[in-house]
Tab-separated table of C-alpha atoms in Angstrom:
chain	number	residue	atom	x	y	z
A	815	LEU	CA	-200.288	87.718	82.046
A	816	ASN	CA	-199.221	84.158	83.256
A	817	ARG	CA	-202.035	82.739	79.740
A	818	ASN	CA	-200.128	85.319	77.344
A	819	ILE	CA	-196.898	83.697	78.977
A	820	LYS	CA	-197.900	80.646	77.756
A	821	LYS	CA	-199.157	81.181	75.159
A	822	LYS	CA	-195.742	82.196	73.827
A	823	ASN	CA	-194.050	79.186	75.297
A	824	GLN	CA	-195.616	77.208	72.643
A	825	TYR	CA	-195.340	78.326	69.840
A	826	VAL	CA	-193.144	75.378	67.547
A	827	GLY	CA	-192.321	77.419	64.545
A	828	PHE	CA	-193.480	75.668	61.882
A	829	ALA	CA	-195.570	78.619	61.102
A	830	THR	CA	-192.464	79.718	59.031
A	831	LEU	CA	-192.119	77.033	56.547
A	832	PRO	CA	-193.361	78.749	53.976
A	833	ASN	CA	-191.370	81.100	53.631
A	834	GLN	CA	-188.231	78.201	54.611
A	835	VAL	CA	-189.309	77.590	50.668
A	836	HIS	CA	-189.985	80.749	49.441
A	837	ARG	CA	-186.202	81.156	49.569
A	838	LYS	CA	-185.231	77.967	48.169
A	839	THR	CA	-187.310	78.816	45.764
A	840	VAL	CA	-186.541	81.585	44.533
A	841	LYS	CA	-182.836	80.737	45.307
A	842	LYS	CA	-183.331	77.734	42.252
A	843	GLY	CA	-185.550	79.918	39.794
A	844	PHE	CA	-187.946	78.945	38.497
A	845	THR	CA	-188.899	76.714	34.700
A	846	PHE	CA	-191.351	77.490	32.081
A	847	THR	CA	-191.582	75.670	28.486
A	848	LEU	CA	-194.699	77.248	26.133
A	849	MET	CA	-195.111	75.578	22.486
A	850	VAL	CA	-196.557	77.417	19.755
A	851	ALA	CA	-198.275	76.320	17.250
A	852	GLY	CA	-200.167	78.020	13.284
A	853	GLU	CA	-199.558	78.176	10.430
A	854	THR	CA	-196.733	80.442	9.348
A	855	GLY	CA	-197.933	84.378	8.943
A	856	LEU	CA	-200.773	83.931	12.035
A	857	GLY	CA	-198.161	86.617	13.859
A	858	LYS	CA	-196.529	83.466	16.560
A	859	SER	CA	-193.290	85.378	16.794
A	860	THR	CA	-195.208	89.033	17.247
A	861	LEU	CA	-196.997	87.059	20.149
A	862	ILE	CA	-194.751	85.519	21.522
A	863	ASN	CA	-191.951	89.189	21.973
A	864	SER	CA	-194.809	90.491	22.808
A	865	LEU	CA	-195.913	88.067	25.833
A	866	PHE	CA	-191.820	88.951	26.729
A	867	LEU	CA	-191.210	92.116	26.045
A	868	THR	CA	-187.908	90.321	24.270
A	869	ASP	CA	-187.225	89.939	20.125
A	870	LEU	CA	-186.119	85.756	19.896
A	871	TYR	CA	-186.394	86.063	16.820
A	872	LYS	CA	-184.180	87.962	15.013
A	873	ASP	CA	-182.485	85.675	12.400
A	874	ARG	CA	-185.684	84.356	10.948
A	875	LYS	CA	-185.363	83.778	7.539
A	876	VAL	CA	-189.006	83.426	6.387
A	877	PRO	CA	-189.107	80.485	3.342
A	878	ASN	CA	-190.798	80.983	0.443
A	879	ALA	CA	-193.494	80.328	-1.798
A	880	GLU	CA	-192.103	77.977	-3.763
A	881	GLU	CA	-189.239	76.610	-1.024
A	882	ARG	CA	-193.511	76.071	2.000
A	883	ILE	CA	-194.295	73.341	-1.054
A	884	GLY	CA	-191.572	70.665	-0.004
A	885	GLN	CA	-191.457	72.095	3.752
A	886	THR	CA	-191.616	69.311	6.283
A	887	VAL	CA	-192.098	70.722	10.256
A	888	ASP	CA	-189.358	71.932	12.540
A	889	ILE	CA	-188.844	72.133	15.304
A	890	VAL	CA	-186.820	75.264	17.543
A	891	LYS	CA	-186.266	75.489	21.182
A	892	HIS	CA	-185.147	79.081	21.787
A	893	THR	CA	-183.913	79.401	25.658
A	894	ILE	CA	-183.588	83.172	27.711
A	895	GLY	CA	-183.493	83.649	30.860
A	896	ILE	CA	-185.667	86.818	31.970
A	897	GLU	CA	-185.801	88.241	35.447
A	898	GLU	CA	-188.420	90.137	37.551
A	899	LYS	CA	-187.151	91.647	41.539
A	900	GLY	CA	-185.122	89.255	42.147
A	901	ILE	CA	-187.070	86.415	40.762
A	902	LYS	CA	-185.645	83.662	37.678
A	903	LEU	CA	-187.095	82.271	34.980
A	904	TRP	CA	-186.001	80.526	32.565
A	905	LEU	CA	-188.201	80.361	29.537
A	906	SER	CA	-187.696	77.837	26.452
A	907	ILE	CA	-190.110	78.563	24.026
A	908	VAL	CA	-190.185	75.805	21.344
A	909	ASP	CA	-191.046	77.092	18.048
A	910	THR	CA	-192.551	74.993	14.679
A	911	PRO	CA	-192.215	76.248	11.535
A	912	GLY	CA	-193.121	75.104	8.024
A	913	PHE	CA	-196.173	73.441	10.673
A	914	GLY	CA	-199.571	73.739	8.175
A	915	ASP	CA	-197.285	74.967	5.213
A	916	ALA	CA	-197.095	72.126	2.906
A	917	VAL	CA	-198.881	70.883	0.026
A	918	ASN	CA	-199.955	68.006	1.883
A	919	ASN	CA	-199.811	68.906	5.770
A	920	THR	CA	-201.393	64.696	6.467
A	921	ALA	CA	-199.506	64.035	10.057
A	922	SER	CA	-197.640	67.379	10.165
A	923	TRP	CA	-198.324	67.162	14.179
A	924	LYS	CA	-197.410	64.448	14.326
A	925	HIS	CA	-193.231	66.399	14.050
A	926	VAL	CA	-195.021	67.386	17.636
A	927	GLU	CA	-196.568	64.658	19.162
A	928	ASP	CA	-193.129	63.295	19.037
A	929	TYR	CA	-190.961	66.226	20.648
A	930	ILE	CA	-193.963	66.210	23.672
A	931	ASP	CA	-193.165	62.375	23.827
A	932	GLN	CA	-189.832	62.832	23.330
A	933	GLN	CA	-189.414	64.893	26.568
A	934	PHE	CA	-191.823	62.174	28.085
A	935	GLU	CA	-189.417	59.608	27.702
A	936	GLN	CA	-186.400	62.017	28.898
A	937	TYR	CA	-187.900	62.284	31.669
A	938	PHE	CA	-188.525	58.940	33.052
A	939	ARG	CA	-185.624	58.168	32.327
A	940	ASP	CA	-183.847	60.594	33.853
A	941	GLU	CA	-186.698	59.841	36.741
A	942	SER	CA	-186.357	55.736	36.703
A	943	GLY	CA	-182.215	56.390	37.003
A	944	LEU	CA	-179.628	56.739	40.113
A	945	ASN	CA	-178.447	60.719	39.552
A	946	ARG	CA	-182.056	62.725	40.276
A	947	LYS	CA	-180.689	65.800	41.906
A	948	ASN	CA	-180.844	67.959	39.026
A	949	ILE	CA	-183.537	66.271	36.656
A	950	LYS	CA	-183.957	68.724	33.636
A	951	ASP	CA	-187.600	69.505	32.715
A	952	ASN	CA	-187.850	70.474	29.552
A	953	ARG	CA	-191.526	69.064	29.194
A	954	VAL	CA	-193.633	70.838	27.148
A	955	HIS	CA	-195.898	73.612	30.067
A	956	CYS	CA	-198.534	75.080	27.587
A	957	LEU	CA	-199.168	75.074	24.100
A	958	LEU	CA	-200.999	77.750	22.639
A	959	TYR	CA	-202.594	77.342	18.973
A	960	PHE	CA	-202.424	79.345	17.078
A	961	ILE	CA	-206.211	80.619	14.448
A	962	SER	CA	-207.169	81.294	11.218
A	963	PRO	CA	-209.869	83.982	11.886
A	964	PHE	CA	-210.063	84.355	8.161
A	965	GLY	CA	-212.244	80.836	7.720
A	966	HIS	CA	-215.329	79.661	10.083
A	967	GLY	CA	-214.149	77.871	12.593
A	968	LEU	CA	-212.024	75.154	13.040
A	969	ARG	CA	-210.168	73.535	9.975
A	970	PRO	CA	-209.639	70.290	10.031
A	971	ILE	CA	-205.426	69.567	10.869
A	972	ASP	CA	-206.818	72.072	13.619
A	973	VAL	CA	-209.213	69.417	14.799
A	974	GLU	CA	-206.694	66.669	13.895
A	975	CYS	CA	-204.004	68.122	15.710
A	976	MET	CA	-205.310	69.262	19.357
A	977	LYS	CA	-207.050	66.358	18.978
A	978	ALA	CA	-204.347	64.234	19.092
A	979	LEU	CA	-202.621	66.498	20.810
A	980	HIS	CA	-205.070	67.162	23.061
A	981	GLU	CA	-204.320	64.187	25.720
A	982	LYS	CA	-200.424	64.996	25.670
A	983	VAL	CA	-200.450	68.783	26.499
A	984	ASN	CA	-202.140	71.568	28.353
A	985	ILE	CA	-203.829	73.833	24.892
A	986	ILE	CA	-205.195	76.217	24.792
A	987	PRO	CA	-206.400	78.607	21.850
A	988	LEU	CA	-206.138	81.955	19.960
A	989	LEU	CA	-207.517	83.158	17.572
A	990	ALA	CA	-204.703	85.060	15.864
A	991	LYS	CA	-204.613	88.529	14.041
A	992	ALA	CA	-207.503	89.757	16.151
A	993	ASP	CA	-207.955	93.566	14.593
A	994	SER	CA	-208.492	92.244	11.222
A	995	LEU	CA	-211.510	91.458	12.386
A	996	THR	CA	-214.341	93.840	13.819
A	997	HIS	CA	-215.884	92.660	18.021
A	998	ALA	CA	-219.579	90.901	16.977
A	999	GLU	CA	-216.572	88.855	14.081
A	1000	ALA	CA	-214.261	88.250	16.549
A	1001	TYR	CA	-218.041	87.433	19.015
A	1002	SER	CA	-219.391	84.876	16.453
A	1003	LYS	CA	-216.615	82.976	15.711
A	1004	LYS	CA	-215.468	82.407	19.032
A	1005	SER	CA	-218.459	81.418	19.248
A	1006	LYS	CA	-218.885	78.742	16.502
A	1007	ILE	CA	-215.495	77.733	17.861
A	1008	ARG	CA	-216.125	76.929	20.777
A	1009	GLU	CA	-219.083	75.311	19.759
A	1010	GLU	CA	-217.046	73.067	17.443
A	1011	ILE	CA	-214.057	71.910	20.132
A	1012	LYS	CA	-216.922	70.426	22.365
A	1013	GLN	CA	-218.575	69.320	18.790
A	1014	PHE	CA	-215.392	67.196	18.644
A	1015	GLY	CA	-214.460	66.285	22.066
A	1016	ILE	CA	-211.308	68.296	22.750
A	1017	ASN	CA	-210.173	68.505	25.684
A	1018	ILE	CA	-208.168	72.134	25.750
A	1019	TYR	CA	-207.122	73.723	29.417
A	1020	GLN	CA	-209.299	73.494	32.430
A	1021	PHE	CA	-208.831	76.851	34.378
A	1022	PRO	CA	-209.232	75.348	37.747
A	1023	GLU	CA	-212.544	75.749	39.721
A	1024	CYS	CA	-212.422	79.287	42.714
A	1025	GLU	CA	-212.304	78.096	45.909
A	1026	SER	CA	-215.486	78.385	48.358
A	1027	ASP	CA	-213.092	81.602	49.990
A	1028	GLU	CA	-211.809	83.326	47.618
A	1029	ASP	CA	-213.633	86.472	47.010
A	1030	GLU	CA	-216.840	87.526	44.837
A	1031	ASP	CA	-213.515	89.718	42.564
A	1032	SER	CA	-211.578	86.502	42.279
A	1033	LYS	CA	-214.427	84.871	40.903
A	1034	ARG	CA	-215.343	87.063	37.969
A	1035	GLN	CA	-211.974	86.212	36.894
A	1036	GLU	CA	-211.916	83.076	36.637
A	1037	GLN	CA	-215.293	82.759	34.392
A	1038	ILE	CA	-214.168	85.906	32.051
A	1039	LEU	CA	-211.671	83.968	31.159
A	1040	LYS	CA	-213.490	80.797	30.544
A	1041	ASP	CA	-215.863	83.067	28.303
A	1042	SER	CA	-213.123	84.740	26.278
A	1043	ILE	CA	-211.946	81.523	25.246
A	1044	PRO	CA	-210.174	81.055	22.609
A	1045	PHE	CA	-208.864	84.692	23.406
A	1046	ALA	CA	-208.346	86.885	20.129
A	1047	VAL	CA	-204.242	88.306	20.088
A	1048	ILE	CA	-202.394	90.603	18.865
A	1049	GLY	CA	-198.394	91.092	18.902
A	1050	SER	CA	-196.894	93.660	17.754
A	1051	ASN	CA	-193.096	95.138	19.263
A	1052	ILE	CA	-193.634	98.903	17.336
A	1053	GLN	CA	-193.943	101.774	20.006
A	1054	VAL	CA	-196.645	104.152	17.885
A	1055	GLU	CA	-197.753	107.538	19.417
A	1056	SER	CA	-200.454	108.464	19.405
A	1057	LYS	CA	-202.367	111.929	21.503
A	1058	GLY	CA	-199.025	112.363	23.148
A	1059	ARG	CA	-198.365	107.912	24.743
A	1060	LYS	CA	-196.044	105.933	23.782
A	1061	PHE	CA	-197.059	102.650	23.066
A	1062	ARG	CA	-197.059	98.639	21.710
A	1063	GLY	CA	-199.311	98.701	18.234
A	1064	ARG	CA	-200.583	99.058	14.532
A	1065	SER	CA	-201.267	102.365	13.467
A	1066	TYR	CA	-203.775	101.538	9.953
A	1067	PRO	CA	-205.723	103.885	7.726
A	1068	TRP	CA	-208.139	104.498	10.060
A	1069	GLY	CA	-207.100	104.416	13.567
A	1070	VAL	CA	-204.366	102.747	16.029
A	1071	VAL	CA	-204.160	99.587	17.604
A	1072	GLU	CA	-202.794	99.520	20.866
A	1073	VAL	CA	-201.942	95.477	22.500
A	1074	GLU	CA	-201.945	95.510	25.700
A	1075	ASN	CA	-206.122	96.814	25.060
A	1076	PRO	CA	-208.345	95.153	26.507
A	1077	ILE	CA	-211.556	96.989	24.489
A	1078	HIS	CA	-209.027	95.888	21.392
A	1079	SER	CA	-207.830	92.153	22.111
A	1080	ASP	CA	-207.322	89.855	24.655
A	1081	PHE	CA	-204.187	89.906	24.957
A	1082	LEU	CA	-203.993	91.336	28.750
A	1083	LEU	CA	-206.060	88.680	29.246
A	1084	LEU	CA	-204.016	85.478	28.232
A	1085	ARG	CA	-200.462	87.053	29.872
A	1086	ASN	CA	-202.300	87.470	33.275
A	1087	MET	CA	-203.757	84.106	31.895
A	1088	LEU	CA	-199.887	82.432	31.269
A	1089	VAL	CA	-197.443	84.162	34.146
A	1090	ARG	CA	-199.637	85.563	36.929
A	1091	THR	CA	-202.526	83.782	37.842
A	1092	HIS	CA	-201.796	80.021	36.170
A	1093	MET	CA	-198.891	79.334	34.842
A	1094	GLN	CA	-197.034	77.222	38.446
A	1095	ASP	CA	-201.593	75.794	37.942
A	1096	LEU	CA	-200.384	74.600	33.363
A	1097	LYS	CA	-197.542	72.681	35.220
A	1098	ASP	CA	-198.911	71.129	38.575
A	1099	VAL	CA	-201.597	69.443	35.615
A	1100	THR	CA	-198.943	68.567	33.292
A	1101	ARG	CA	-197.393	66.622	35.603
A	1102	GLU	CA	-200.130	65.361	37.945
A	1103	THR	CA	-201.685	64.537	34.401
A	1104	HIS	CA	-200.550	64.355	31.297
A	1105	TYR	CA	-196.939	62.993	32.217
A	1106	GLU	CA	-199.281	60.243	35.236
A	1107	ASN	CA	-200.695	58.979	31.180
A	1108	TYR	CA	-197.396	58.953	30.182
A	1109	ARG	CA	-196.159	56.962	32.654
A	1110	ALA	CA	-198.113	54.979	33.580
A	1111	GLN	CA	-198.589	53.158	30.037
A	1112	CYS	CA	-194.253	53.061	30.547
A	1113	ILE	CA	-194.390	51.099	33.944
A	1114	GLN	CA	-197.798	48.728	32.729
A	1115	SER	CA	-195.747	48.195	29.565
A	1116	MET	CA	-192.562	47.246	31.449
A	1117	THR	CA	-193.523	44.915	33.647
A	1118	ARG	CA	-195.875	43.245	31.433
A	1119	MET	CA	-192.593	42.888	29.100
A	1120	MET	CA	-190.928	41.555	32.307
A	1121	VAL	CA	-193.809	38.731	32.405
A	1122	GLN	CA	-192.644	37.949	29.423
A	1123	GLU	CA	-189.440	37.722	29.594
A	1124	ARG	CA	-188.931	35.481	32.424
A	1125	LYS	CA	-191.841	32.971	30.959
A	1126	ARG	CA	-188.604	32.924	28.471
A	1127	ARG	CA	-186.636	32.497	30.452
A	1128	TRP	CA	-184.340	35.441	28.826
A	1129	VAL	CA	-182.126	35.665	32.041
A	1130	GLU	CA	-177.393	36.455	31.751
A	1131	PRO	CA	-176.307	32.522	32.615
A	1132	GLY	CA	-175.877	31.943	35.312
A	1133	PRO	CA	-176.041	28.999	38.441
A	1134	PRO	CA	-180.080	27.356	38.915
A	1135	PRO	CA	-182.046	30.677	41.307
A	1136	THR	CA	-183.145	28.625	44.847
A	1137	PRO	CA	-186.464	27.420	44.785
A	1138	GLY	CA	-189.015	29.428	45.161
A	1139	ARG	CA	-186.343	32.777	44.879
A	1140	ARG	CA	-187.071	34.488	41.723
A	1141	ARG	CA	-184.087	36.027	40.243
A	1142	PRO	CA	-184.609	39.534	39.081
A	1143	LEU	CA	-184.178	40.766	35.697
A	1144	PRO	CA	-180.286	42.549	35.306
A	1145	LEU	CA	-180.256	46.200	34.754
A	1146	ARG	CA	-178.655	45.946	31.972
A	1147	LYS	CA	-181.677	43.117	30.908
A	1148	MET	CA	-184.269	45.982	31.730
A	1149	GLN	CA	-183.217	49.377	29.870
A	1150	GLU	CA	-182.408	47.279	27.502
A	1151	VAL	CA	-186.202	45.869	28.323
A	1152	LEU	CA	-187.653	50.659	28.733
A	1153	GLU	CA	-185.771	50.613	25.335
A	1154	ARG	CA	-188.091	47.879	23.654
A	1155	ILE	CA	-190.821	49.199	25.907
A	1156	GLN	CA	-190.797	52.860	23.865
A	1157	GLU	CA	-190.440	51.442	19.883
A	1158	GLN	CA	-193.502	49.896	20.824
A	1159	MET	CA	-195.299	52.645	22.368
A	1160	GLN	CA	-194.328	55.131	19.792
A	1161	GLN	CA	-195.006	52.361	17.364
A	1162	SER	CA	-198.213	52.015	17.856
A	1163	GLN	CA	-199.446	55.545	18.229
A	1164	ARG	CA	-198.219	55.806	14.292
A	1165	GLY	CA	-200.000	53.223	14.022
A	1166	SER	CA	-203.099	55.168	15.503
A	1167	CYS	CA	-202.465	57.813	13.450
C-alpha cells in the first residue's frame, strides 16, 4: 500500500504533453499545399475533385487547339477549407494550365520552378522578419506529376521537368487514365517508368522506412506503396449505378470502372497515402530538406556578399568605427543585400537551365 501511494505521489504530469499539443494543433488547424502538373486532358482536375470530394473547377474554360498554340504556363491557386470530425484543413491546390500544351515546350517547367522558389523566398523573408507569430506557410509540399499512358514511358519533357524540380519539391508520379490500360499494360508501363526514373537520376519522394517496432501489416502496406509507384489512377465526379449500388465511376460499353476499387486503380492507395498516412511526412521533408537547402544557399550567398561589401567599405556615412570593432551593416543595407542575393540566385538558376 505504501509503495502504491509513493508511486502516485511521484506522478509529475508531463505525460499529458501529447494531449496539450493535440488540443493546440487541432485549434490552430492544418495547412497543406498540393501542386499538379501534366499536359491537358490527363484528368488532373477530375482526380483532385475525386480525392477531396469537392469541385474546384466550376468556372474553368478549356482552351481550344488554336488558343493552345501560343499558350504559356499559368499558375492558378485554389484554397478551400475542409472540416472532418472537428479537424480543419486548409487545402491549397496549385494548378498549372498550359503545361506541355504549346508547340515549343522548351523550359515550360520554368514557371513551376519559379513559383516554388517564390514560396521559399517569401517564407524566408517572413521567417527573417521582426513579426514571426503568424507566418503563412505557402510552400509546396507535394507535386503530383501526371504521366501520359499513351507513350512508351517518360517523354523528354517529363524527364527534364522532374530533374529540374526534384531537389525543390516532393514529386509523386502518377500514371494517368489507368482505365485505358489492361492490367498487363499498366504493369509494364509502371516497370518502364520506374527504370527510367532510376536511369535518369530523378529523385522522387521516398517513403520513410518502417520502424523496427511497427507491426507486419504496416510494413506490408509500406512495401505495397513503394511497389505501386507510379500510381495508376482514375478520377470521376459522376455517380453511376450497377447491381443496386451507387458509386463514383465510369460507364463503358464493356462494363463499369469504380474509382475506389483497388482492382481497377491505385486511387485508394494514393488518397490514403496523401491524407491518412504521409501528409505530415511530406510537410516534414519539405521543411527539413528542400527548404533547408534553399535557406542554406541564401545564408551562404548573404554571408559572401556581406564580406564583399565590407571589403568595399559599403557602409552609411558616420564616425569611424572604434579600432578593433566592426560596424554592422545597417538594416536597410542588409535588406538590399538580401534582394540582390535573390536576383543572383534566380539568374544563376536560369543560366543552369
